[in-house]
PDB file of C-alpha atoms in Angstrom:
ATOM      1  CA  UNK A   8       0.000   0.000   0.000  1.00  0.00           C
ATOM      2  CA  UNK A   9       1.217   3.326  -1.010  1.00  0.00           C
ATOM      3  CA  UNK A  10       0.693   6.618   1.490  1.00  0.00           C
ATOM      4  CA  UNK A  11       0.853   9.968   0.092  1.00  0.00           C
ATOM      5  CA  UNK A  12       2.146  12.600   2.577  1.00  0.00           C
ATOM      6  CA  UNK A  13       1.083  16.219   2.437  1.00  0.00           C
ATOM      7  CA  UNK A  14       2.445  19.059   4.400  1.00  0.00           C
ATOM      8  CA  UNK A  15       4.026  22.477   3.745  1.00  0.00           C
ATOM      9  CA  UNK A  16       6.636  21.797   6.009  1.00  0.00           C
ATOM     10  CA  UNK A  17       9.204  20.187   4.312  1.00  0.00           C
ATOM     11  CA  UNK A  18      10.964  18.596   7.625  1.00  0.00           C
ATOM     12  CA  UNK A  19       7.280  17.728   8.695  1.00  0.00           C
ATOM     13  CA  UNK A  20       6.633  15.897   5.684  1.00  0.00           C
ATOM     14  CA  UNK A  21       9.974  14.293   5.526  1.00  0.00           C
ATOM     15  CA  UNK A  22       9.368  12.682   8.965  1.00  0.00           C
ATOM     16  CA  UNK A  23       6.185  11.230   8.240  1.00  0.00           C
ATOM     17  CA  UNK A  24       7.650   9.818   5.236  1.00  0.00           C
ATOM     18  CA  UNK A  25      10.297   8.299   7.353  1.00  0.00           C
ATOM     19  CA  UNK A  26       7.726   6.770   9.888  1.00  0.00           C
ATOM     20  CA  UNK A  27       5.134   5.440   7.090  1.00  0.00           C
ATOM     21  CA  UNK A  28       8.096   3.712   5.591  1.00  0.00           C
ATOM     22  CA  UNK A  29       9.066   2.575   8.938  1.00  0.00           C
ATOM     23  CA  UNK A  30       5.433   0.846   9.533  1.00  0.00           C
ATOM     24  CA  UNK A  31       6.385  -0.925   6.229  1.00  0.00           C
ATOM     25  CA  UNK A  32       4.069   0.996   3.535  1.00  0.00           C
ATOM     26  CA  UNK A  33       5.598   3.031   0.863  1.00  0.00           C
ATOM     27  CA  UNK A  34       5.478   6.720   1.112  1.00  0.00           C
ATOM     28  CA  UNK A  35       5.564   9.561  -1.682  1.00  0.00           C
ATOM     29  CA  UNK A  36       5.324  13.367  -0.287  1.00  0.00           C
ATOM     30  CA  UNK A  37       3.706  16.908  -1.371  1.00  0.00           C
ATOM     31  CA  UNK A  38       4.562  19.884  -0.177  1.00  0.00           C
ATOM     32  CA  UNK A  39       1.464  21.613  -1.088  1.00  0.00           C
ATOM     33  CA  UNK A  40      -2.350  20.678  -2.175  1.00  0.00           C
ATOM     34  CA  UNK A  41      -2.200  21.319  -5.654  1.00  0.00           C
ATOM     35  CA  UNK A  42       0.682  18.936  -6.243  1.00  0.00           C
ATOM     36  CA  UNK A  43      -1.157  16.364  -4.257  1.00  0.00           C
ATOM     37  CA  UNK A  44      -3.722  16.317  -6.775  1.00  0.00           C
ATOM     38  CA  UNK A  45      -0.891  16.357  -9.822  1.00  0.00           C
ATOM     39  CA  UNK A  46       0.095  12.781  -8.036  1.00  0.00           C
ATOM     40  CA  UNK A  47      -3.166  11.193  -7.734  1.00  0.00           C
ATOM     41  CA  UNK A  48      -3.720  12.675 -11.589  1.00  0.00           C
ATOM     42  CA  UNK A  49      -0.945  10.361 -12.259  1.00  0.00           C
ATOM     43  CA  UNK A  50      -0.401   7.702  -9.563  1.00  0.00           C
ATOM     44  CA  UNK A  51      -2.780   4.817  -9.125  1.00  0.00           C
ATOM     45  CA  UNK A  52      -1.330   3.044  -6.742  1.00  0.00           C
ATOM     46  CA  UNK A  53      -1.538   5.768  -3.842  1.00  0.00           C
ATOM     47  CA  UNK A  54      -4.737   4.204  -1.478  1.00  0.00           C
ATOM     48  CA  UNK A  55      -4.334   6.562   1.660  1.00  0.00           C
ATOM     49  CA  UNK A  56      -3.413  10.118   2.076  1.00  0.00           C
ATOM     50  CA  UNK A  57      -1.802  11.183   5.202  1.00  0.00           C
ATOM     51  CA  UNK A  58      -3.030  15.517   4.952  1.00  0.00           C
ATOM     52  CA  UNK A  59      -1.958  18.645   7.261  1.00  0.00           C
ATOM     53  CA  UNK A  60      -4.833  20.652   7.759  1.00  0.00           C
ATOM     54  CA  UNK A  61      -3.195  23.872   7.715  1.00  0.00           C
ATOM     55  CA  UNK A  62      -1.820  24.766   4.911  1.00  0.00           C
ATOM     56  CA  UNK A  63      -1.087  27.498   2.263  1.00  0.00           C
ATOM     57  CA  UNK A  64      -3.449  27.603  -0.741  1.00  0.00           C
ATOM     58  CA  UNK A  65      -5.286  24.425  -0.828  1.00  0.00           C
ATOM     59  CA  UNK A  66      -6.096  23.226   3.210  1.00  0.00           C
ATOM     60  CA  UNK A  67      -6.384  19.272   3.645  1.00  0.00           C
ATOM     61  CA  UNK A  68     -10.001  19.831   3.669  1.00  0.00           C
ATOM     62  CA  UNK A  69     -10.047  21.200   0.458  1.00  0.00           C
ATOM     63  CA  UNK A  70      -7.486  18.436  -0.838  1.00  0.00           C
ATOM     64  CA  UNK A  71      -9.783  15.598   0.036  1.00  0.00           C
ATOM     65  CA  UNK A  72     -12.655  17.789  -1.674  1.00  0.00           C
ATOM     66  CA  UNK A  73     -10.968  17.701  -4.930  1.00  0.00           C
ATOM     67  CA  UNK A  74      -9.467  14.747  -4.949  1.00  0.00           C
ATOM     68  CA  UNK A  75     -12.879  13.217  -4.576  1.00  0.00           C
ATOM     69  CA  UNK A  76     -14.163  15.188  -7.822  1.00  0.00           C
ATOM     70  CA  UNK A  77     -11.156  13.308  -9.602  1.00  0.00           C
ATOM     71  CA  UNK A  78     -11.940  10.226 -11.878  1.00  0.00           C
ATOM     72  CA  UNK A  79      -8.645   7.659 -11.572  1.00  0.00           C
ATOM     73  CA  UNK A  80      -8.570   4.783 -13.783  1.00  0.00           C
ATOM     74  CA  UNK A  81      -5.872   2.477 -14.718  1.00  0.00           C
ATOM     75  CA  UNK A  82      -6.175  -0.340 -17.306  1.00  0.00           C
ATOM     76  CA  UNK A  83      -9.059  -2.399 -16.075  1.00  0.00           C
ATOM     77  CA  UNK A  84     -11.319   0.639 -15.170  1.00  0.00           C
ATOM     78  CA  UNK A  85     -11.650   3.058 -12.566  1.00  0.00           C
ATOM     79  CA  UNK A  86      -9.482   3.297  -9.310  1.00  0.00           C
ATOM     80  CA  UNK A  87     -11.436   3.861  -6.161  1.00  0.00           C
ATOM     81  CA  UNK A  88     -10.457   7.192  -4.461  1.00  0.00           C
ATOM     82  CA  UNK A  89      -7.702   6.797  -1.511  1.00  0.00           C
ATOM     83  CA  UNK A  90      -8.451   7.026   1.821  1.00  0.00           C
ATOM     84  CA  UNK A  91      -7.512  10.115   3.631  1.00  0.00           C
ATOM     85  CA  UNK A  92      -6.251  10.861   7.376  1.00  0.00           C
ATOM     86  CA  UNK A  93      -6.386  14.650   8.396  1.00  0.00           C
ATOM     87  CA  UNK A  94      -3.291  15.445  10.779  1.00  0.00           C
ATOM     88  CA  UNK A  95      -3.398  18.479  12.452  1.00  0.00           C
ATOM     89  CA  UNK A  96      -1.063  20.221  15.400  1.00  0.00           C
ATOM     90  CA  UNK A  97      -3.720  22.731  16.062  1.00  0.00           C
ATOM     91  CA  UNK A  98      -6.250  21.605  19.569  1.00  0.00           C
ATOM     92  CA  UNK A  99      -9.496  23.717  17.949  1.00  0.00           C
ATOM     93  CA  UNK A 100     -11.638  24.746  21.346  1.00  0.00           C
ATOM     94  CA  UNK A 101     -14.897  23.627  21.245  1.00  0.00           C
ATOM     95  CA  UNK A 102     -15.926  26.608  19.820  1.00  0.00           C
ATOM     96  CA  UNK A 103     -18.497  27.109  17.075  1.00  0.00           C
ATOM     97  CA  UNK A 104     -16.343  30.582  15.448  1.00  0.00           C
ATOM     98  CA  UNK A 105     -13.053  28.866  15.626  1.00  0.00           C
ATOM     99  CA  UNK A 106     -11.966  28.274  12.124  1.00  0.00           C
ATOM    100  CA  UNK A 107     -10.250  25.493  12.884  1.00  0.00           C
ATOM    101  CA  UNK A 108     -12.906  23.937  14.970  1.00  0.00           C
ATOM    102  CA  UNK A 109     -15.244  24.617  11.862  1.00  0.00           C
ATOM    103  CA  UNK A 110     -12.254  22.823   9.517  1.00  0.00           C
ATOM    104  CA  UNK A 111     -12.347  19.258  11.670  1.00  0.00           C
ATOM    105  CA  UNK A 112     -15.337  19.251  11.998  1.00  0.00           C
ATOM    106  CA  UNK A 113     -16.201  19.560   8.535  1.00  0.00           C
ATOM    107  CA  UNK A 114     -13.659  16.905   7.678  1.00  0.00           C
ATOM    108  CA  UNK A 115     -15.294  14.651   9.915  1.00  0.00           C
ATOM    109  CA  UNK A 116     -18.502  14.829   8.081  1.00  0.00           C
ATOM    110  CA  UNK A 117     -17.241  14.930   4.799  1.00  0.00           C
ATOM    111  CA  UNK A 118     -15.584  11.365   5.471  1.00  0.00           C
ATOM    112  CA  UNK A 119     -12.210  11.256   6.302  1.00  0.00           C
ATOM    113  CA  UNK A 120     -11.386   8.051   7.699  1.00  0.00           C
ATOM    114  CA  UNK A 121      -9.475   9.513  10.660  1.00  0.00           C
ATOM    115  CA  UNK A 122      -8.583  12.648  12.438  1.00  0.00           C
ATOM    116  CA  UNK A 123      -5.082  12.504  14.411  1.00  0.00           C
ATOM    117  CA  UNK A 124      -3.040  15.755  16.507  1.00  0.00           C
ATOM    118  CA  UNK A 125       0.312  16.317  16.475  1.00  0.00           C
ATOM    119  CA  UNK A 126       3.155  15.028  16.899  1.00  0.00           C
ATOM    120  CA  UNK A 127       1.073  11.682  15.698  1.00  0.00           C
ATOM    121  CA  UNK A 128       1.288   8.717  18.001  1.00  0.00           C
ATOM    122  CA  UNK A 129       3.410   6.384  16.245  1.00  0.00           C
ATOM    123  CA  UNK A 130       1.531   3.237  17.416  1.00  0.00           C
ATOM    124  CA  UNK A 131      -1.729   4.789  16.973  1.00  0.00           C
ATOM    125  CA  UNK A 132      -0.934   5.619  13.099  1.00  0.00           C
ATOM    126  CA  UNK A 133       0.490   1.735  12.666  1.00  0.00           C
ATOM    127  CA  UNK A 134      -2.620   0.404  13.633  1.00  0.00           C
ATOM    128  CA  UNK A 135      -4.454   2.813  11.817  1.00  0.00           C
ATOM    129  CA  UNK A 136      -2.645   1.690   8.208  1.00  0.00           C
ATOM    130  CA  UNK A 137      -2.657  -1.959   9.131  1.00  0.00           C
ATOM    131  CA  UNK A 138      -6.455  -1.610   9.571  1.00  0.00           C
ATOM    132  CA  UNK A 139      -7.028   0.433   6.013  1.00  0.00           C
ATOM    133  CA  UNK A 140      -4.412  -2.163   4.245  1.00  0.00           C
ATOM    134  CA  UNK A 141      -6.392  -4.685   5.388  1.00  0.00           C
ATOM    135  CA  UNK A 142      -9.352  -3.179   3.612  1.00  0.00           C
ATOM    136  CA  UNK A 143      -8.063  -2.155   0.412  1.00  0.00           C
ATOM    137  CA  UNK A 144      -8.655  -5.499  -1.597  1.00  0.00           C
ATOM    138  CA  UNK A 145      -7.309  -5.995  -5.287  1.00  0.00           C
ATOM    139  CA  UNK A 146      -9.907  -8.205  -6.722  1.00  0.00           C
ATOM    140  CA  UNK A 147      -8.496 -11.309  -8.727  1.00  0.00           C
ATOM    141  CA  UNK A 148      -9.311  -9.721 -12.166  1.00  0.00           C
ATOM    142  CA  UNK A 149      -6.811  -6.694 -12.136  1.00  0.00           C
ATOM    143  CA  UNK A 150      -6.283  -4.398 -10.737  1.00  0.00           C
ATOM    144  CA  UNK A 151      -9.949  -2.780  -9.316  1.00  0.00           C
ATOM    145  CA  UNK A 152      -9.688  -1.582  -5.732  1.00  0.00           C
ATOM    146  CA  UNK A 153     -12.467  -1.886  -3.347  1.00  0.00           C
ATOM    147  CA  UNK A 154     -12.298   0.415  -0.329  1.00  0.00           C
ATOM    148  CA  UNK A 155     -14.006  -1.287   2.226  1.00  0.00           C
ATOM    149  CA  UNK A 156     -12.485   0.891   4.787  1.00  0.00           C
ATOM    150  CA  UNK A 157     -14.786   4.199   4.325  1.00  0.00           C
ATOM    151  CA  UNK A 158     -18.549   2.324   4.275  1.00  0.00           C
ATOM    152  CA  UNK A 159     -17.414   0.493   7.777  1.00  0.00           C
ATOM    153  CA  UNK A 160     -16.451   4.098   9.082  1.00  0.00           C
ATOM    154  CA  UNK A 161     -19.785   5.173   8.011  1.00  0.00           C
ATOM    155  CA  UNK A 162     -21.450   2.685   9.454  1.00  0.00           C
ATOM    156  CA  UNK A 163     -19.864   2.849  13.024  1.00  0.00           C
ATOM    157  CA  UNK A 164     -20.772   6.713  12.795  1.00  0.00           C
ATOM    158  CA  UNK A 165     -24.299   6.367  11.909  1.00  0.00           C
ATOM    159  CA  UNK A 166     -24.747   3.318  14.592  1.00  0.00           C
ATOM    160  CA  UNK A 167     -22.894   6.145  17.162  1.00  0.00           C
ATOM    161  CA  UNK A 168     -25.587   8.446  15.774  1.00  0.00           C
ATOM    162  CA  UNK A 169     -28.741   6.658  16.603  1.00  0.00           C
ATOM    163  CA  UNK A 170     -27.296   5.082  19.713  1.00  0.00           C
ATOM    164  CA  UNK A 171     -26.565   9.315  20.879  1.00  0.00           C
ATOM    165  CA  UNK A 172     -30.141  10.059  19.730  1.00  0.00           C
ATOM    166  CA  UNK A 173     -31.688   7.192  21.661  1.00  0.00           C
ATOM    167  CA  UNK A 174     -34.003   6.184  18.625  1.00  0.00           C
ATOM    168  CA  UNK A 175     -34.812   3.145  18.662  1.00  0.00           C
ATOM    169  CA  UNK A 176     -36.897   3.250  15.567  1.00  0.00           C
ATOM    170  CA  UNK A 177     -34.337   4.168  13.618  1.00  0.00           C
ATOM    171  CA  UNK A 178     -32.047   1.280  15.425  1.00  0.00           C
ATOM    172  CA  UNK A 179     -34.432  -1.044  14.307  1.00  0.00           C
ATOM    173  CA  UNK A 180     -34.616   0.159  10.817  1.00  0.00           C
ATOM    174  CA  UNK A 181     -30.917   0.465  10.216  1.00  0.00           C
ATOM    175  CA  UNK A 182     -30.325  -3.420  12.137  1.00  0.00           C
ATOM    176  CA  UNK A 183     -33.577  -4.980   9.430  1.00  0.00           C
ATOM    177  CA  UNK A 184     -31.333  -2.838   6.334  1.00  0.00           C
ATOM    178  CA  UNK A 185     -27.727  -4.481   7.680  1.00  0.00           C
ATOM    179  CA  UNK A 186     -29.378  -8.635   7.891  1.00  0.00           C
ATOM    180  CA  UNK A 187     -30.904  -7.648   4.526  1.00  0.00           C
ATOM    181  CA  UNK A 188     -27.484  -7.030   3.442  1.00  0.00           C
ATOM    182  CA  UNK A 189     -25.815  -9.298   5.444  1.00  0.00           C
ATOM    183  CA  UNK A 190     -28.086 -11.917   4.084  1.00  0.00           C
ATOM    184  CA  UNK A 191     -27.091 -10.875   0.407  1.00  0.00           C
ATOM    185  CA  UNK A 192     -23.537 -10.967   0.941  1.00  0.00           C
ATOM    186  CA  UNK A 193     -23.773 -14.944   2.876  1.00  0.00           C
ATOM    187  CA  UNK A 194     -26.219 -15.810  -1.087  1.00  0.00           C
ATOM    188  CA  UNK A 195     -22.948 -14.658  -2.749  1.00  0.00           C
ATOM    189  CA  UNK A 196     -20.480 -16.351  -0.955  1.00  0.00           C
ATOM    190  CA  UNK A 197     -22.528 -19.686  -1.032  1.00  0.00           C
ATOM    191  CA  UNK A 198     -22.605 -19.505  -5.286  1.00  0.00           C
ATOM    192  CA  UNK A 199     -19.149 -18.504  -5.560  1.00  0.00           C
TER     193      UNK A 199
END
């Protein structure tokens, strides 16, 4: 699995490189946004991005923004858009006018698979890429990547959701729509 770094800070970004590679997944690095996106114009193989928030000209949030407008194929057809983890040495208060408060959270709903502070806990960010190479699955045909990584996110959040809002209604919708699924996916693995 390949990790694209991104960070304005060029010892910042060097570091993380240095750690990624150290977990045992290839790293590439950007110093800026825009030439994150020239990389996963070109560069099929990069599954997770590993984004400051802060920087100049293009923010992580807007990275992950337009790299999810971006169509990536290779030779068997289209390459599912990477996985992204937001990294961040700012500690937003709680506060509905902070910028940066605004920023995370906005990430957070827009899908980012995780959200980490600096200096980034080393054994935290292992387990973190062990978990998303475990769901990045190159199907026997070619080269098609499924990210299975991003649906179980949203799931967990929208469980967290309805648990938060005690509705129980809604609990017992969303459990009948997962054994409907579930159900689907045990038909497919008995014909195959």
């Amino acid at each position: 699995m390949k990790v694209l770094i991104v960070d304005d800070i060029g010892y910042s970004c060097h570091y993380y490189a240095r750690l990624v590679e150290k977990i045992g997944f290839a790293a590439i690095t950007a110093s800026s946004g825009y030439e994150a996106i020239k990389l996963l114009q070109t560069d099929n193989e990069i599954h997770v991005v590993l984004t400051d928030l802060i920087m100049s000209g293009m923010d992580g949030v807007d990275l992950f923004q337009q790299a999810q407008q971006l169509e990536r194929y290779s030779d068997s057809g289209a390459v599912a858009h990477p996985q992204f983890i937001l990294m961040t040495a700012v500690r937003p208060v709680k506060n509905p006018q902070d910028k940066n408060f605004q920023r995370i959270k906005l990430a957070n709903e827009l899908g980012f698979s995780k959200i980490m502070f600096k200096p980034l806990d080393q054994n935290e960010l292992k387990q973190e890429l062990n978990d998303m190479s475990l769901n990045v699955i190159h199907s026997t045909e070619g080269e098609t990547v499924l990210d299975l990584y991003s649906p179980t996110q949203k799931v967990r959040q929208s469980v967290r959701e309805i648990v938060e809002a005690d509705n129980k209604e809604a609990a017992s919708e969303f459990l009948k729509i997962l054994l409907e699924e579930i159900a689907n996916l045990k038909k497919y693995l008995k014909t195959s």
